[in-house]
Amino acid sequence: ITSSKLLTLILVLNEREQKILLGMKKRGFGVGKINGFGGKVEAGETIEEGARRELLEEAEIEAIDMTKVGINMFTFENDPVGLEVHIYVTKEFKRTPTETEEMKPEWYNYSDIPYSQMWADDKVWIPLLLNNTRFMGHYHFSQDQATVLYEKLNTSIRD
Ligand code: 6U4
Ligand code: NA
Ligand code: NA
């Protein structure tokens, strides 16, 4: 790995109803996959500001209690550029989730998360996130982004 891009990923939870808000990505990296909201951190903003902005841009909601829960590094076969993805949870928000040019938001029961339509790493760390466990992971993907060739997970994270 010679460099990495800094990205965010935000998962919106309704704990009372045990539902998670996910979106079908309509364009760009990971198109067609169901995923959380997020994107590249821009110059002049903090990582958390980037996360808030992406949630507003992609689902038209404003996070109230955004909390960082994990960091994942993604690398790809035959690609020198890695992705460092900072993952946040918000359980409270303002406004109504709305379909945008980039994402179509939908609520899923915790017991019915569509892992087969998601990135292959998600089934590893989303259960931890739902259980309020912090995590750091590294997932090395095949060139076609379908298979995790190598993974390393650490859940012994302190404040
Ligand atoms: P543009 O279209 O240039 O504005 P932007 O919204 O800034 O793009 P985008 O959509 O390329 O960024 O960001 C990719 C999103 O995919 C980020 O939220 C991180 C997420 N992501 C990347 N690899 C992932 C993986 N293996 N598992 C996962 N999310 C991943 O759950
Ligand atoms: Na995005
Ligand atoms: Na962006």
PDB file of C-alpha atoms and ligand atoms in Angstrom:
ATOM      1  CA  ILE A   1       0.000   0.000   0.000  1.00  0.00           C
ATOM      2  CA  THR A   2       1.528   3.319  -1.033  1.00  0.00           C
ATOM      3  CA  SER A   3      -1.350   5.594  -0.033  1.00  0.00           C
ATOM      4  CA  SER A   4      -4.895   5.495   1.269  1.00  0.00           C
ATOM      5  CA  LYS A   5      -8.041   7.536   0.777  1.00  0.00           C
ATOM      6  CA  LEU A   6      -9.953   8.758   3.811  1.00  0.00           C
ATOM      7  CA  LEU A   7     -13.662   7.879   3.750  1.00  0.00           C
ATOM      8  CA  THR A   8     -16.633   7.759   6.082  1.00  0.00           C
ATOM      9  CA  LEU A   9     -19.499   5.318   6.512  1.00  0.00           C
ATOM     10  CA  ILE A  10     -22.550   6.112   8.650  1.00  0.00           C
ATOM     11  CA  LEU A  11     -25.055   3.592   9.979  1.00  0.00           C
ATOM     12  CA  VAL A  12     -28.360   4.958  11.258  1.00  0.00           C
ATOM     13  CA  LEU A  13     -30.026   2.781  13.907  1.00  0.00           C
ATOM     14  CA  ASN A  14     -33.531   2.738  15.367  1.00  0.00           C
ATOM     15  CA  GLU A  15     -32.789   0.735  18.527  1.00  0.00           C
ATOM     16  CA  ARG A  16     -36.368   0.754  19.806  1.00  0.00           C
ATOM     17  CA  GLU A  17     -37.612  -0.961  16.632  1.00  0.00           C
ATOM     18  CA  GLN A  18     -34.331  -2.864  16.024  1.00  0.00           C
ATOM     19  CA  LYS A  19     -33.979  -1.449  12.508  1.00  0.00           C
ATOM     20  CA  ILE A  20     -30.997  -0.195  10.500  1.00  0.00           C
ATOM     21  CA  LEU A  21     -31.164   2.294   7.620  1.00  0.00           C
ATOM     22  CA  LEU A  22     -29.236   1.165   4.544  1.00  0.00           C
ATOM     23  CA  GLY A  23     -29.218   2.390   0.975  1.00  0.00           C
ATOM     24  CA  MET A  24     -28.819   0.900  -2.466  1.00  0.00           C
ATOM     25  CA  LYS A  25     -25.885   2.737  -4.031  1.00  0.00           C
ATOM     26  CA  LYS A  26     -27.031   4.143  -7.375  1.00  0.00           C
ATOM     27  CA  ARG A  27     -23.668   5.353  -8.725  1.00  0.00           C
ATOM     28  CA  GLY A  28     -19.888   5.305  -8.246  1.00  0.00           C
ATOM     29  CA  PHE A  29     -17.812   2.947  -6.130  1.00  0.00           C
ATOM     30  CA  GLY A  30     -19.846  -0.081  -4.971  1.00  0.00           C
ATOM     31  CA  VAL A  31     -22.760   0.694  -7.323  1.00  0.00           C
ATOM     32  CA  GLY A  32     -25.640  -1.784  -6.908  1.00  0.00           C
ATOM     33  CA  LYS A  33     -24.552  -2.773  -3.410  1.00  0.00           C
ATOM     34  CA  ILE A  34     -26.583  -2.106  -0.290  1.00  0.00           C
ATOM     35  CA  ASN A  35     -24.474  -0.080   2.119  1.00  0.00           C
ATOM     36  CA  GLY A  36     -24.374   2.614   4.761  1.00  0.00           C
ATOM     37  CA  PHE A  37     -24.050   6.265   3.745  1.00  0.00           C
ATOM     38  CA  GLY A  38     -20.708   7.997   3.309  1.00  0.00           C
ATOM     39  CA  GLY A  39     -17.912   9.067   1.043  1.00  0.00           C
ATOM     40  CA  LYS A  40     -14.639  10.901   0.772  1.00  0.00           C
ATOM     41  CA  VAL A  41     -13.563  13.391   3.412  1.00  0.00           C
ATOM     42  CA  GLU A  42     -12.960  16.731   1.705  1.00  0.00           C
ATOM     43  CA  ALA A  43     -10.167  19.274   2.287  1.00  0.00           C
ATOM     44  CA  GLY A  44     -10.976  21.624   5.156  1.00  0.00           C
ATOM     45  CA  GLU A  45     -13.454  19.403   6.990  1.00  0.00           C
ATOM     46  CA  THR A  46     -12.952  17.012   9.907  1.00  0.00           C
ATOM     47  CA  ILE A  47     -13.768  13.338   9.414  1.00  0.00           C
ATOM     48  CA  GLU A  48     -16.953  13.744  11.479  1.00  0.00           C
ATOM     49  CA  GLU A  49     -17.994  16.819   9.475  1.00  0.00           C
ATOM     50  CA  GLY A  50     -17.490  14.756   6.321  1.00  0.00           C
ATOM     51  CA  ALA A  51     -19.682  11.990   7.732  1.00  0.00           C
ATOM     52  CA  ARG A  52     -22.475  14.456   8.606  1.00  0.00           C
ATOM     53  CA  ARG A  53     -22.291  16.048   5.161  1.00  0.00           C
ATOM     54  CA  GLU A  54     -22.466  12.713   3.344  1.00  0.00           C
ATOM     55  CA  LEU A  55     -25.489  11.604   5.408  1.00  0.00           C
ATOM     56  CA  LEU A  56     -27.262  14.848   4.521  1.00  0.00           C
ATOM     57  CA  GLU A  57     -26.283  14.589   0.825  1.00  0.00           C
ATOM     58  CA  GLU A  58     -27.201  10.927   0.412  1.00  0.00           C
ATOM     59  CA  ALA A  59     -30.255  10.457   2.691  1.00  0.00           C
ATOM     60  CA  GLU A  60     -31.288  14.054   3.493  1.00  0.00           C
ATOM     61  CA  ILE A  61     -31.113  13.545   7.254  1.00  0.00           C
ATOM     62  CA  GLU A  62     -29.135  15.391   9.955  1.00  0.00           C
ATOM     63  CA  ALA A  63     -27.332  13.251  12.538  1.00  0.00           C
ATOM     64  CA  ILE A  64     -27.891  14.272  16.166  1.00  0.00           C
ATOM     65  CA  ASP A  65     -25.769  11.827  18.184  1.00  0.00           C
ATOM     66  CA  MET A  66     -23.057  10.696  15.766  1.00  0.00           C
ATOM     67  CA  THR A  67     -20.527   8.398  17.505  1.00  0.00           C
ATOM     68  CA  LYS A  68     -17.395   6.821  16.017  1.00  0.00           C
ATOM     69  CA  VAL A  69     -17.531   3.030  16.406  1.00  0.00           C
ATOM     70  CA  GLY A  70     -14.777   1.643  14.211  1.00  0.00           C
ATOM     71  CA  ILE A  71     -12.190   1.978  11.478  1.00  0.00           C
ATOM     72  CA  ASN A  72     -11.763  -0.423   8.581  1.00  0.00           C
ATOM     73  CA  MET A  73      -8.887  -0.520   6.118  1.00  0.00           C
ATOM     74  CA  PHE A  74      -9.706  -1.963   2.702  1.00  0.00           C
ATOM     75  CA  THR A  75      -7.048  -2.986   0.220  1.00  0.00           C
ATOM     76  CA  PHE A  76      -7.419  -4.572  -3.200  1.00  0.00           C
ATOM     77  CA  GLU A  77      -5.356  -7.049  -5.148  1.00  0.00           C
ATOM     78  CA  ASN A  78      -3.072  -5.242  -7.672  1.00  0.00           C
ATOM     79  CA  ASP A  79      -4.060  -1.786  -6.382  1.00  0.00           C
ATOM     80  CA  PRO A  80      -1.588   0.362  -4.413  1.00  0.00           C
ATOM     81  CA  VAL A  81      -4.331   2.634  -3.030  1.00  0.00           C
ATOM     82  CA  GLY A  82      -6.128   1.557   0.150  1.00  0.00           C
ATOM     83  CA  LEU A  83      -9.310   2.935   1.702  1.00  0.00           C
ATOM     84  CA  GLU A  84      -9.347   4.002   5.354  1.00  0.00           C
ATOM     85  CA  VAL A  85     -13.030   4.066   6.309  1.00  0.00           C
ATOM     86  CA  HIS A  86     -14.137   5.701   9.587  1.00  0.00           C
ATOM     87  CA  ILE A  87     -17.441   4.255  10.732  1.00  0.00           C
ATOM     88  CA  TYR A  88     -20.069   6.158  12.722  1.00  0.00           C
ATOM     89  CA  VAL A  89     -23.425   5.318  14.261  1.00  0.00           C
ATOM     90  CA  THR A  90     -26.255   7.757  14.812  1.00  0.00           C
ATOM     91  CA  LYS A  91     -29.403   6.770  16.710  1.00  0.00           C
ATOM     92  CA  GLU A  92     -31.142  10.141  16.526  1.00  0.00           C
ATOM     93  CA  PHE A  93     -31.630  12.361  13.487  1.00  0.00           C
ATOM     94  CA  LYS A  94     -33.722  15.206  12.093  1.00  0.00           C
ATOM     95  CA  ARG A  95     -35.794  15.105   8.871  1.00  0.00           C
ATOM     96  CA  THR A  96     -37.020  12.069   6.897  1.00  0.00           C
ATOM     97  CA  PRO A  97     -34.782   9.634   4.969  1.00  0.00           C
ATOM     98  CA  THR A  98     -35.301  10.450   1.287  1.00  0.00           C
ATOM     99  CA  GLU A  99     -34.087   8.912  -1.950  1.00  0.00           C
ATOM    100  CA  THR A 100     -31.330  10.980  -3.597  1.00  0.00           C
ATOM    101  CA  GLU A 101     -29.268  10.734  -6.791  1.00  0.00           C
ATOM    102  CA  GLU A 102     -26.769   8.537  -4.967  1.00  0.00           C
ATOM    103  CA  MET A 103     -28.795   6.320  -2.596  1.00  0.00           C
ATOM    104  CA  LYS A 104     -32.228   4.807  -2.013  1.00  0.00           C
ATOM    105  CA  PRO A 105     -32.631   4.515   1.799  1.00  0.00           C
ATOM    106  CA  GLU A 106     -34.665   1.697   3.354  1.00  0.00           C
ATOM    107  CA  TRP A 107     -35.097   0.336   6.886  1.00  0.00           C
ATOM    108  CA  TYR A 108     -34.111  -3.305   7.535  1.00  0.00           C
ATOM    109  CA  ASN A 109     -34.757  -5.398  10.653  1.00  0.00           C
ATOM    110  CA  TYR A 110     -31.575  -6.329  12.525  1.00  0.00           C
ATOM    111  CA  SER A 111     -32.587  -9.955  11.914  1.00  0.00           C
ATOM    112  CA  ASP A 112     -32.980  -9.430   8.163  1.00  0.00           C
ATOM    113  CA  ILE A 113     -29.883  -7.526   6.987  1.00  0.00           C
ATOM    114  CA  PRO A 114     -29.265  -8.263   3.255  1.00  0.00           C
ATOM    115  CA  TYR A 115     -25.622  -9.352   3.613  1.00  0.00           C
ATOM    116  CA  SER A 116     -25.649 -11.190   0.269  1.00  0.00           C
ATOM    117  CA  GLN A 117     -26.174  -7.811  -1.461  1.00  0.00           C
ATOM    118  CA  MET A 118     -23.577  -5.977   0.645  1.00  0.00           C
ATOM    119  CA  TRP A 119     -19.777  -5.745   0.733  1.00  0.00           C
ATOM    120  CA  ALA A 120     -18.362  -9.105   1.934  1.00  0.00           C
ATOM    121  CA  ASP A 121     -16.814  -7.538   5.047  1.00  0.00           C
ATOM    122  CA  ASP A 122     -20.100  -6.168   6.386  1.00  0.00           C
ATOM    123  CA  LYS A 123     -21.266  -9.470   7.882  1.00  0.00           C
ATOM    124  CA  VAL A 124     -18.132  -9.432  10.065  1.00  0.00           C
ATOM    125  CA  TRP A 125     -18.454  -6.002  11.681  1.00  0.00           C
ATOM    126  CA  ILE A 126     -22.143  -4.960  11.449  1.00  0.00           C
ATOM    127  CA  PRO A 127     -23.095  -7.514  14.170  1.00  0.00           C
ATOM    128  CA  LEU A 128     -20.398  -5.948  16.387  1.00  0.00           C
ATOM    129  CA  LEU A 129     -21.730  -2.457  15.691  1.00  0.00           C
ATOM    130  CA  LEU A 130     -25.297  -3.567  16.571  1.00  0.00           C
ATOM    131  CA  ASN A 131     -23.881  -4.948  19.832  1.00  0.00           C
ATOM    132  CA  ASN A 132     -22.122  -1.640  20.694  1.00  0.00           C
ATOM    133  CA  THR A 133     -18.689  -3.290  20.303  1.00  0.00           C
ATOM    134  CA  ARG A 134     -15.900  -1.162  18.825  1.00  0.00           C
ATOM    135  CA  PHE A 135     -13.725  -2.625  16.100  1.00  0.00           C
ATOM    136  CA  MET A 136     -10.774  -2.094  13.781  1.00  0.00           C
ATOM    137  CA  GLY A 137     -10.315  -4.329  10.769  1.00  0.00           C
ATOM    138  CA  HIS A 138      -8.329  -4.889   7.619  1.00  0.00           C
ATOM    139  CA  TYR A 139      -9.918  -6.656   4.639  1.00  0.00           C
ATOM    140  CA  HIS A 140      -7.924  -7.443   1.504  1.00  0.00           C
ATOM    141  CA  PHE A 141     -10.196  -7.953  -1.502  1.00  0.00           C
ATOM    142  CA  SER A 142      -9.772  -9.854  -4.742  1.00  0.00           C
ATOM    143  CA  GLN A 143      -9.464  -7.662  -7.826  1.00  0.00           C
ATOM    144  CA  ASP A 144     -13.166  -8.113  -8.648  1.00  0.00           C
ATOM    145  CA  GLN A 145     -14.061  -6.907  -5.103  1.00  0.00           C
ATOM    146  CA  ALA A 146     -16.201 -10.030  -4.543  1.00  0.00           C
ATOM    147  CA  THR A 147     -14.011 -12.020  -2.146  1.00  0.00           C
ATOM    148  CA  VAL A 148     -12.096 -11.207   1.022  1.00  0.00           C
ATOM    149  CA  LEU A 149      -8.671 -12.865   0.574  1.00  0.00           C
ATOM    150  CA  TYR A 150      -7.322 -11.863   3.978  1.00  0.00           C
ATOM    151  CA  GLU A 151      -8.888 -10.340   7.074  1.00  0.00           C
ATOM    152  CA  LYS A 152      -7.744  -9.174  10.453  1.00  0.00           C
ATOM    153  CA  LEU A 153     -10.131  -7.971  13.151  1.00  0.00           C
ATOM    154  CA  ASN A 154      -9.409  -6.304  16.491  1.00  0.00           C
ATOM    155  CA  THR A 155     -12.204  -5.674  18.975  1.00  0.00           C
ATOM    156  CA  SER A 156     -10.071  -4.813  22.030  1.00  0.00           C
ATOM    157  CA  ILE A 157     -10.480  -1.068  21.521  1.00  0.00           C
ATOM    158  CA  ARG A 158     -10.521   1.389  24.422  1.00  0.00           C
ATOM    159  CA  ASP A 159     -11.434   5.088  24.518  1.00  0.00           C
TER     160      ASP A 159
HETATM  161  P1  6U4 B   1     -18.459  10.805  -5.231  1.00  0.00           P
HETATM  162  O1  6U4 B   1     -19.418  10.012  -6.092  1.00  0.00           O
HETATM  163  O2  6U4 B   1     -17.134  11.051  -5.883  1.00  0.00           O
HETATM  164  O3  6U4 B   1     -19.078  11.997  -4.555  1.00  0.00           O
HETATM  165  P2  6U4 B   1     -18.186   9.870  -2.558  1.00  0.00           P
HETATM  166  O4  6U4 B   1     -19.615   9.865  -2.154  1.00  0.00           O
HETATM  167  O5  6U4 B   1     -17.313  10.935  -1.971  1.00  0.00           O
HETATM  168  O6  6U4 B   1     -18.054   9.766  -4.111  1.00  0.00           O
HETATM  169  P3  6U4 B   1     -17.887   7.057  -2.513  1.00  0.00           P
HETATM  170  O7  6U4 B   1     -19.345   6.956  -2.735  1.00  0.00           O
HETATM  171  O8  6U4 B   1     -16.952   6.562  -3.542  1.00  0.00           O
HETATM  172  O9  6U4 B   1     -17.498   8.520  -2.123  1.00  0.00           O
HETATM  173  O10 6U4 B   1     -17.523   6.334  -1.133  1.00  0.00           O
HETATM  174  C1  6U4 B   1     -17.517   4.978  -1.043  1.00  0.00           C
HETATM  175  C2  6U4 B   1     -18.347   4.550   0.126  1.00  0.00           C
HETATM  176  O11 6U4 B   1     -18.291   3.127   0.186  1.00  0.00           O
HETATM  177  C3  6U4 B   1     -17.858   5.038   1.486  1.00  0.00           C
HETATM  178  O12 6U4 B   1     -18.984   5.342   2.305  1.00  0.00           O
HETATM  179  C4  6U4 B   1     -17.144   3.843   2.079  1.00  0.00           C
HETATM  180  C5  6U4 B   1     -17.905   2.714   1.471  1.00  0.00           C
HETATM  181  N1  6U4 B   1     -17.127   1.478   1.341  1.00  0.00           N
HETATM  182  C6  6U4 B   1     -16.016   1.293   0.591  1.00  0.00           C
HETATM  183  N2  6U4 B   1     -15.565   0.034   0.710  1.00  0.00           N
HETATM  184  C7  6U4 B   1     -16.433  -0.596   1.561  1.00  0.00           C
HETATM  185  C8  6U4 B   1     -16.515  -1.905   2.065  1.00  0.00           C
HETATM  186  N3  6U4 B   1     -15.620  -2.845   1.736  1.00  0.00           N
HETATM  187  N4  6U4 B   1     -17.529  -2.162   2.915  1.00  0.00           N
HETATM  188  C9  6U4 B   1     -18.439  -1.231   3.246  1.00  0.00           C
HETATM  189  N5  6U4 B   1     -18.398   0.029   2.768  1.00  0.00           N
HETATM  190  C10 6U4 B   1     -17.413   0.313   1.960  1.00  0.00           C
HETATM  191  O13 6U4 B   1     -19.362  -1.527   4.016  1.00  0.00           O
HETATM  192 NA    NA B   2     -20.820   8.293  -1.299  1.00  0.00          NA
HETATM  193 NA    NA B   3     -18.445  12.911  -1.681  1.00  0.00          NA
END
